[in-house]
C-alpha cells in the first residue's frame, strides 16, 4: 500500500469571477472575487481595497451572481459549482463582531440524465429576484423560483427548444420573468425571448425574436429599465434591440479581437465597459433620443478604446472610476478610468496589481545556489502577460527604509533618551572609525555621542547598567555616562600587553573581551570598570559569547587552531567543558541563547556551516550536537526579539532566521540576497524592526511572522511553454510562443510583424528562420511563432532567441548530455502543423549547443509527428511522438539514430523515467509502464492502468508507485504488483489512491521547496510538486501507514468541527469524480483541511482532539492532547 | 464625440473611495490575502434547494391529463383562455420550424 498527503503550498490565483455589491452591510461597498474554489471579500475604502475574509468552498465556482430580493437591504450571492451544488450566501456580522457567512439556501441541482452543455454552465437571476435560471444540460432550462416563505426551493426543468445556447439573460422591466438568449442552428445565430410562467413552470410565449444576428454573437447585455431590451455583442458588430426596433453598429476598433467580457458602469445602463481577448478596454455608450411620447429611445451606439488592461476574464466597476479587472492569464489589476490621458495616451491607469501565477504551463525545480534550497521557476501567464516566476520559500523582510553606506563591520542600536523604551541611535562601525546615526522620527541624521571614540572600529556597544553606555574598541573598554543632559566618558579600561582586543561579549553588568589567547572579565559598575579576572586559553580566541546568568553566567569560547568550543563559568572563568569541532575551518561566531526554555550554543564556521548543541546550564556540558549548512561565507550569529520571542539571525550570503518551535530549531530562509551584520531595532518610527547591513547599504525592515512563498516575476511579453535548466552553461532554455499580426504591405503580400516588443524580439542576439511573407489566407491574420530563448540563470536576461520555421510548433524541451559527447545540449521537439490534418504528420527534434555566447544547431532529426515530450534516458534521448515512444541514440557521427520504439498509445503525451523504467501518460488511456531492455535494445510493456483517464500530468513516486492527474481535476495513484501470481494480474496496475484536487494539474516535478534540515523533518518522503492551470502549487508526499491512519481520524473529526460554506460535504468534494464515475477519496490525506486545525480556537481544537488516540512512542496508545496535534500539524506545514 | 463625454460623471457611491490611494511609488502590488474564515458554528440554512425528480415528459403528460379532467368543471373560463393559445398539440407542428 502507499499513503499520501496532498497539500496546497500556493492557493489558486486565477480570477474566475468578480462582483461589486453591498454584501457585508447595507452601506459597505464590497468586491467579491472568486478564485476557482476560493472566495475573497474586499471592502472599498478611501485607501483602496481592504481584504476582509477569504473562504474556501468545497467546489469549483462555475457561476457567481449577486441579487437582492425586494425585502433585503443587502445583496446576496448565488453560487453554482461545477458539480452542480447551488447555494445562496449572505455575509453578516456575527454576535462577536466577526464577519460570518450564512448559507441561506443550498442544494444540488444535478439531473441524473442530461447532456452537459458544451458551451458551459450559464446562470442568470431575474432582475426582480423572482427566479434563478440555469442552463446546465442541452435542451433543458432549469428554474429555481425564489419563494421567500417556503422552506424548500423547488427547482424545475423546462424544455428548451434551442439546443445550442451561447448566452442567456433575463430582460428588465417585464411583468413575467422573461429570458433572452442567443442560440445557433444550421442557419446561424439568432436571439429569442421566452416568457416564463412561474406557477405552471412553463415557457408561455415568445414576446419577440430576431433571426440571423451576427454569426459570432456571443454576449448578451440586458439593459435596465426604462430602456429595457438587450445589447448583443458580436465579433464585428454591436446591436441594441428592444423588441420593436434595433440599432446596429460595426465599430472598426473591435474588429480585430473578440470581446469576452463586460461590466455595467452606471445604474441606468447607458455605459458599459467591454474587454477583449487582447486585453484592451473599451467603453460602449448608448446615445439616447427623445421620442414623441416623452420617453427615450436609443439613437446610436458609440464605442471608444480606453487603453490596455490585463487580459480580462471578468470585470467589475467599483467606485469613482475605479475598475477591478480579473484575469486567468496573469496578474489581475485595479485600474482607474480618467478623461485625461497619461503619457502612454491611455484613458486607463493601473493602480494595483494582484500577483497571479496562472496558468502554470511548465516548471523546473532548481537549486541555483547549490545549498539545498530549491527554487521553482514557472512558465506562467499567456500572450502579453506571459512571464517566468521565480518562487522560493522563506521569511520576508518588508523594507521600510534604506541608507547607502558601504563597508559596515558592525551595528548596534542604543537608547540615549532617558527612560525611553525605544531605540533612537544606531552605531555603525567601520575599519578605523565609528559613526553614530540618530533616528529622528523617520529621518536619520549623523550625530556624535560625547565620550565615544569615533576614530576607532567599535567591536561592541550597548546600554548597560546605571544608565551607561559601553563601547569596546581594540584598545580597551570605555564607559560613557550621563552628565546632566550630555554624555561624557566616565571610565576606561585599557588592555595591557602587545595584543589588541579582537572579540568581545557583554551583558548589562559584565564584559568579556579577548586579546589573542588572553581572556579578560570586566565588571561594569557605576562610573567604573573593574577587571575581575583573566585567563590564558591554549589557543587564540576566535569568537565568544556570554550566556544568561549574570555574575555566574556561562561563557562560550571558540578557539583557533584546535577548532574547539570551551565552556567557562564566571566569575573565576573556570573551564567546564571542551568540545572539539571536526574539520579545519575555524569558528567565526558563537551564540548562547535560551529558546523556549532550552539553552542552545550555536557556533558558525568560516565556510557557512554551523554546529549547534544544547547546553546544560548547571554543568556546562554540551550535548545533542548537530550540524547544518547555512551558507558558503563566514556567518555572523545575532539574536533578536520580535513579538516577545527570541530568534536568531544568521548573517551570511544566505541569510537565515533560526527559531524554536515545539522545542525544535527551525531554519528559514530570508528573502534577501546577502546580509553581513544585523541588530534588532525598536525605534518609535520603526517599531519591532531589524537593521540589516549589506556590503553597500543599511536596510531597516520588519520581519514576517511566518515563512511563505516569495514570488519574483520576469515578464516575457509572450507565452512561455516549456522551461529547462542547464547547469553546465548556467542558462535556462525557454520555449515561447509569440503572436505576430500580418500587415498587408504595398506589394500585395502580407508581412507579419510583432505586435509589441517581447522577450524574443528584444533578445541580445537571434537566429533561425527569418520573418517570411505569410502564406496564410487573409482570414488567418495572426501568426504563431515559436522561439527557443536562452536566459542567463542569474539575471534572467534573454541572451539569445532562436526562431523556428513558420508553422512549426515547439512542443518539448530538455537539457541533456548524450552518449560520450561531453557537451550539454538543449533538445527541442517540434510539430509541423497543417490545418487540414487531424493530427500532425511531421516534426523535428533539434539539438542546440549554447557555448561562449553562441547558439549552434548540432543536430536535427525529422520525425513523423509531434514530439510531445523529451527526456534524457540512459545517455540517450527518449521522445514521445504522436502515439509512439521512441528512443534515439546520439552516434559518434553526431546523428540521432532511432534505436527502438513502442506503439500502444492513442497519443503519448507525457514521459517520466526512473532507471530503466519509463512511465507513459496517454491522452485518454491513463498510464502505462515500460521497461527498457538494454541488452535487446527494446521496450517491454510491464503494466498498464486500464481505466479511461484523460491525463494531464504524471510522475513516478517510487519503483512501484505512480501518480497521475486527469482532466476532471482528480489525482490518482497506481501501483504495479510485481508479486502477483499471473501475468494478467502483473500487467494491471492497481489503484492505491484517488482524490479530487479540484484543479487541473499541468505539471508535476519531483522535489520540494523546503530544504530538509536536521531538526525540521516531518516524517514524509518523496515529495512531488504540482502546478495547476489556476496558478496553484501543490505538494504530494508519501507518509507512513501509522501517520496516515492517525491523520485520517483527525481529518474526519475536522470535517465535523469545520462547517462547510454552502453545506457541501468534504466527502463529496474530495471524491474522485469524472463523467463516468464518482468514487470516495482514498489513500490521500487532505492536507489543507489538516492544516486548518492550527487556525481553530483553542476550545475548538480541544473539542476536535477529544478521544483521539496517539502512540506515545513506545507502542502504547494514550489520549492525544492539543499540543501533540499542534506539534504534528506544524511539522507538516513546514514541508511547503 | 470626445472621450470626455464617455468618461464624465462616472458613478460614485461614496466620493471618498479611492481618494487616498497612493500611486506615487508606482503601481502597488497587493500581497495581502484576507484572513481565512473557518466556520465552526452550525448555522442552519433557511431553505433547501430541491430538484424536481419527475421526468419533464411525465410532468407534461400529467399536466395535460389534469387539464383535460379539470377543465370541463369549475374555473373553466380562465383556464381555457390561458391554455387555449398555447395548447401544445396545436403548437407542435409549429410555424417556428421553417423559420429556424
Short mmCIF file of C-alpha atoms in Angstrom, two decimals, chain A residues 397 589 591 602-605 608-610 628-640 647-659 666-670 672-679 690 692-693 703:
data_model
loop_
_atom_site.label_atom_id
_atom_site.label_comp_id
_atom_site.label_asym_id
_atom_site.label_seq_id
_atom_site.Cartn_x
_atom_site.Cartn_y
_atom_site.Cartn_z
CA UNK A 397 11.68 41.31 5.23
CA UNK A 589 30.69 33.38 15.52
CA UNK A 591 25.98 32.44 20.40
CA UNK A 602 25.43 27.77 18.23
CA UNK A 603 28.82 28.06 16.59
CA UNK A 604 29.12 29.16 12.97
CA UNK A 605 32.24 28.35 11.00
CA UNK A 608 28.96 28.84 6.26
CA UNK A 609 28.26 25.68 8.22
CA UNK A 610 27.12 25.73 11.82
CA UNK A 628 23.77 22.35 9.32
CA UNK A 629 24.98 24.31 6.32
CA UNK A 630 23.61 27.80 6.21
CA UNK A 631 25.66 29.50 3.51
CA UNK A 632 29.08 29.49 1.90
CA UNK A 633 30.62 32.52 3.64
CA UNK A 634 31.61 33.19 7.25
CA UNK A 635 28.40 33.56 9.20
CA UNK A 636 27.61 36.05 11.96
CA UNK A 637 25.03 34.96 14.52
CA UNK A 638 22.92 37.58 16.26
CA UNK A 639 19.89 37.13 18.43
CA UNK A 640 16.87 39.41 18.12
CA UNK A 647 15.05 34.37 17.44
CA UNK A 648 18.44 34.10 15.84
CA UNK A 649 19.55 35.75 12.65
CA UNK A 650 22.43 34.15 10.80
CA UNK A 651 24.04 36.81 8.61
CA UNK A 652 25.74 35.32 5.56
CA UNK A 653 25.43 35.08 1.82
CA UNK A 654 22.26 33.14 2.50
CA UNK A 655 20.62 34.84 5.47
CA UNK A 656 18.65 32.50 7.68
CA UNK A 657 16.33 33.01 10.59
CA UNK A 658 16.53 30.35 13.28
CA UNK A 659 13.66 30.00 15.69
CA UNK A 666 13.61 25.62 12.67
CA UNK A 667 15.68 27.22 9.92
CA UNK A 668 14.01 29.51 7.47
CA UNK A 669 15.44 31.41 4.55
CA UNK A 670 15.07 35.15 4.30
CA UNK A 672 17.39 38.86 0.97
CA UNK A 673 20.46 38.25 -1.12
CA UNK A 674 23.14 38.86 1.47
CA UNK A 675 23.38 40.27 4.98
CA UNK A 676 26.69 40.96 6.68
CA UNK A 677 25.51 42.34 10.02
CA UNK A 678 22.24 42.92 11.77
CA UNK A 679 20.75 44.19 15.00
CA UNK A 690 15.59 44.90 12.20
CA UNK A 692 20.34 44.82 8.26
CA UNK A 693 23.64 45.72 6.66
CA UNK A 703 10.16 40.62 9.50
#
